[in-house]
Amino acid sequence: MAEIVIVPDAAAAGALVADEIARLIRRTPDVVLGLATGSTPVPVYEALPERLQGLDLSSVRGFALDEYVGLDPAHPESYRSVIAREVIEPLGLDPARIRVPDGRLQGIQHAGEDYEAALGAAGGVELQLLGIGTDGHIGFNEPGSSFASLTRVKTLTEQTRSDNARFFDSIDDVPRHCITQGLGTILRAGHLVLLAFGDSKAEAVAGAVEGPVTASLPASAIQLHPHATVVIDEEAASGLRFADYYRYTFDNKPEWQGL
Ligand code: GLP
């Protein structure tokens, strides 16, 4: 099963995961990182600059999980813009080495295949950051997504559209379709790091970690991965049956094991 790490707050989660990313970049300067959007990974991105000081980041590569379909890439809430603003610019990464699925209507029929080909050519993602939707989605893999799915176009649930309406002027502006790495794509990454904060994620986290493995809760796919780490605050952990055991395990973890 996944390793569950319960931290006091989002900043502590950001520090823990940023340490691991910094370690990877030091070891492999052209590491391929799996980037996520939404509010959840922000504490990781904020913790990175301090840890990456003095490192040459010019060959770091990255692949985002997903993108809205039909939204102008220049729109401030396109995931291309979000990744540029939150990751590429503050860290000073080479924009040519950071890819986001292409959600433009022109070419959308082959955008999924193209993205898979680029991921394959890069040798795959080493560490994949993941948030989780209140309906249990990862990337934009909504309930019912096949565990074997690859990057493709999906229809957003109304719950996801309403959760994401806060980033737009009104819910009517939230696109209905997205292009997302599939669960099969995500499961190929070397290490999955799923983060979640707050009460609103407690039910989805409990289902993903302790519930049955089911396409009805796409994040439960992480149970199939040999190296998955779930970093959550107390609120997001509040639905877990075995929280005390997870705390005990982490507190007694041998130093050499790393994250
Ligand atoms: C978004 C993204 C996901 C993200 C999730 C949670 O719609 N597509 O990658 O993990 O929903 O978002 P947040 O982190 O803002 O709660």
XYZ file of C-alpha atoms and ligand atoms in Angstrom:
275
model
C 0.000 0.000 0.000
C 0.940 3.562 -0.191
C 2.955 5.145 2.571
C 0.837 7.694 4.435
C 2.592 10.683 5.984
C 0.449 12.884 8.214
C 1.949 16.345 8.644
C 0.822 19.314 10.752
C 0.088 21.582 7.806
C 0.527 22.223 4.097
C 3.831 24.047 4.620
C 5.328 20.953 6.285
C 4.136 18.834 3.368
C 5.672 21.312 0.928
C 9.010 21.171 2.749
C 9.084 17.360 2.840
C 8.284 16.926 -0.839
C 10.511 19.811 -1.972
C 13.438 18.153 -0.132
C 12.855 14.996 -2.134
C 12.623 16.888 -5.446
C 15.836 18.780 -4.648
C 17.535 15.443 -3.906
C 16.425 14.074 -7.276
C 17.651 17.138 -9.181
C 21.031 16.955 -7.440
C 21.323 13.293 -8.376
C 19.923 13.597 -11.935
C 20.106 17.144 -13.334
C 17.841 16.250 -16.276
C 15.270 14.490 -14.069
C 11.743 14.273 -15.472
C 9.263 15.686 -12.972
C 5.501 15.144 -13.125
C 3.864 18.469 -12.368
C 0.368 19.062 -11.019
C -1.847 22.130 -10.950
C -4.632 23.212 -8.605
C -4.003 24.752 -5.186
C -2.578 21.600 -3.553
C 0.963 21.480 -5.010
C 1.555 25.207 -4.420
C 3.323 24.697 -1.027
C 5.793 22.368 -2.773
C 6.507 24.917 -5.494
C 6.900 27.631 -2.853
C 9.375 25.548 -0.868
C 11.548 24.728 -3.877
C 13.485 27.946 -4.662
C 15.275 27.950 -1.303
C 16.262 24.298 -1.739
C 17.383 24.660 -5.337
C 19.686 27.621 -4.796
C 22.974 27.227 -6.578
C 21.831 24.209 -8.602
C 21.924 24.198 -12.379
C 18.277 23.694 -13.373
C 18.748 24.221 -17.093
C 18.196 20.570 -17.977
C 15.299 19.756 -15.608
C 12.355 18.373 -17.573
C 8.686 18.340 -16.643
C 5.307 17.094 -17.825
C 2.039 18.489 -16.516
C -0.841 16.139 -15.829
C -3.646 17.844 -17.643
C -5.130 20.858 -19.429
C -8.532 22.296 -20.244
C -9.761 21.752 -23.788
C -10.705 24.778 -25.859
C -9.372 27.353 -23.396
C -6.990 29.873 -24.963
C -3.480 28.811 -23.824
C -2.899 32.492 -22.974
C -5.878 32.498 -20.554
C -4.470 32.989 -17.025
C -6.195 29.807 -15.832
C -5.055 27.532 -18.644
C -2.744 24.997 -17.008
C -0.035 26.115 -19.442
C -0.262 29.600 -17.874
C -0.482 28.207 -14.337
C 2.621 26.031 -14.804
C 4.494 28.994 -16.313
C 3.506 31.295 -13.442
C 3.926 28.867 -10.534
C 6.761 26.628 -11.663
C 8.744 27.697 -14.738
C 9.189 31.386 -13.926
C 9.854 31.250 -10.164
C 12.324 28.367 -10.532
C 13.891 29.668 -13.745
C 13.320 26.424 -15.663
C 13.742 26.148 -19.421
C 10.176 26.517 -20.837
C 11.115 24.326 -23.818
C 11.683 21.402 -21.438
C 8.364 21.679 -19.625
C 5.366 20.257 -21.460
C 1.643 20.622 -20.862
C -0.915 18.639 -22.882
C -2.137 20.682 -25.843
C -5.804 21.485 -25.253
C -6.308 23.593 -28.371
C -9.176 22.368 -30.517
C -7.018 22.240 -33.595
C -5.171 18.951 -33.357
C -7.023 17.735 -30.275
C -7.688 14.374 -31.996
C -4.004 13.457 -31.798
C -2.926 15.562 -28.796
C -3.180 12.592 -26.414
C -1.069 10.337 -28.597
C 1.494 13.103 -29.124
C 1.790 13.594 -25.377
C 2.275 9.894 -24.736
C 4.979 9.826 -27.428
C 6.771 12.776 -25.783
C 6.560 11.104 -22.363
C 7.952 7.901 -23.835
C 10.789 9.722 -25.601
C 11.724 11.434 -22.331
C 11.969 8.051 -20.621
C 8.977 8.585 -18.355
C 8.333 10.582 -15.205
C 10.494 9.952 -12.142
C 8.390 11.669 -9.466
C 4.751 12.513 -10.126
C 3.013 15.110 -7.951
C -0.714 14.537 -7.565
C -3.576 16.393 -5.948
C -6.964 14.774 -5.526
C -10.386 16.079 -6.501
C -13.268 15.936 -4.021
C -14.777 13.265 -6.297
C -11.565 11.240 -6.120
C -10.094 12.262 -9.467
C -6.352 12.440 -10.086
C -5.200 14.497 -13.039
C -8.630 14.960 -14.535
C -9.458 11.240 -14.486
C -13.035 11.399 -13.352
C -14.910 8.427 -11.807
C -15.164 5.574 -14.297
C -11.740 6.189 -15.835
C -10.004 2.986 -16.862
C -6.923 2.030 -14.872
C -5.295 1.345 -18.239
C -6.209 4.740 -19.733
C -3.615 6.899 -21.464
C -3.629 10.631 -22.209
C -6.990 11.511 -23.750
C -9.929 13.905 -23.724
C -12.395 13.565 -20.840
C -15.605 15.300 -19.807
C -15.439 17.064 -16.446
C -18.053 16.224 -13.822
C -20.296 19.038 -12.658
C -18.675 18.648 -9.206
C -15.229 19.330 -10.661
C -16.531 22.270 -12.697
C -18.096 23.773 -9.613
C -14.931 23.104 -7.503
C -12.850 24.863 -10.163
C -15.282 27.747 -10.716
C -13.319 29.713 -8.106
C -10.539 30.167 -10.660
C -12.924 31.698 -13.226
C -15.345 34.639 -13.294
C -18.305 32.271 -13.340
C -19.019 28.556 -13.600
C -20.150 29.142 -17.185
C -16.551 29.961 -18.058
C -15.230 26.596 -16.778
C -14.558 24.349 -19.775
C -16.529 21.102 -20.011
C -13.679 19.052 -21.428
C -10.072 18.442 -20.555
C -7.124 16.439 -21.784
C -5.468 14.424 -19.058
C -2.780 11.820 -18.572
C -4.605 8.543 -18.008
C -4.463 6.423 -14.886
C -2.297 4.025 -16.878
C 0.062 6.904 -17.724
C 0.250 8.047 -14.102
C 0.896 4.516 -12.834
C 4.044 4.340 -15.005
C 5.794 7.099 -13.056
C 8.598 5.935 -10.770
C 7.219 7.497 -7.573
C 3.730 8.899 -6.958
C 3.402 11.659 -4.373
C -0.216 12.517 -3.664
C -0.936 15.546 -1.481
C -4.206 16.614 0.109
C -5.159 19.255 2.636
C -8.363 20.101 4.461
C -11.643 18.454 5.460
C -13.071 18.599 1.960
C -10.527 15.963 0.862
C -10.976 13.574 3.833
C -13.562 11.336 2.210
C -11.722 11.063 -1.108
C -8.418 10.349 0.692
C -9.965 7.633 2.879
C -11.513 6.007 -0.173
C -8.298 6.233 -2.169
C -6.079 4.780 0.551
C -8.288 2.391 2.521
C -11.240 1.723 0.248
C -11.538 -0.842 -2.512
C -9.531 -0.351 -5.696
C -12.220 0.875 -8.045
C -12.562 3.008 -11.155
C -15.399 4.737 -9.292
C -12.685 6.348 -7.165
C -9.835 6.906 -9.615
C -7.274 7.862 -6.941
C -7.584 4.329 -5.524
C -5.352 3.384 -8.484
C -2.389 4.460 -6.343
C -2.866 1.243 -4.339
C -1.586 -0.587 -7.425
C 1.662 1.389 -7.498
C 4.760 -0.054 -5.814
C 6.018 3.344 -4.631
C 3.273 5.770 -3.685
C 3.497 8.336 -0.895
C 0.460 10.210 0.407
C 1.282 13.419 2.279
C -1.737 14.911 4.062
C -2.623 17.237 6.906
C -4.679 16.182 9.950
C -7.957 17.369 8.386
C -7.453 15.392 5.195
C -6.439 12.385 7.354
C -9.559 12.601 9.522
C -11.397 9.791 7.701
C -8.570 7.238 7.961
C -9.085 4.152 10.130
C -5.421 3.371 10.571
C -4.055 6.903 11.076
C -2.259 5.942 14.301
C -0.455 3.115 12.557
C 0.648 5.437 9.731
C 2.016 7.919 12.277
C 3.837 5.135 14.117
C 5.296 3.788 10.877
C 6.581 7.160 9.724
C 7.979 8.089 13.147
C 9.950 4.841 13.204
C 11.046 4.852 9.616
C 14.724 4.064 9.064
C 16.555 7.198 7.890
C 18.092 5.432 4.869
C 14.701 4.705 3.328
C 14.038 8.313 2.296
C 10.567 9.367 1.152
C -8.011 19.915 -10.397
C -6.815 19.292 -11.172
C -6.217 18.169 -10.388
C -6.169 18.588 -8.948
C -7.554 18.629 -8.358
C -7.640 19.238 -6.979
O -9.124 20.062 -11.131
N -7.054 18.869 -12.486
O -4.939 17.860 -10.907
O -5.430 17.673 -8.195
O -8.452 19.186 -9.272
O -7.533 20.630 -7.008
P -7.063 21.476 -5.761
O -5.654 21.077 -5.514
O -7.179 22.898 -6.183
O -7.946 21.106 -4.631
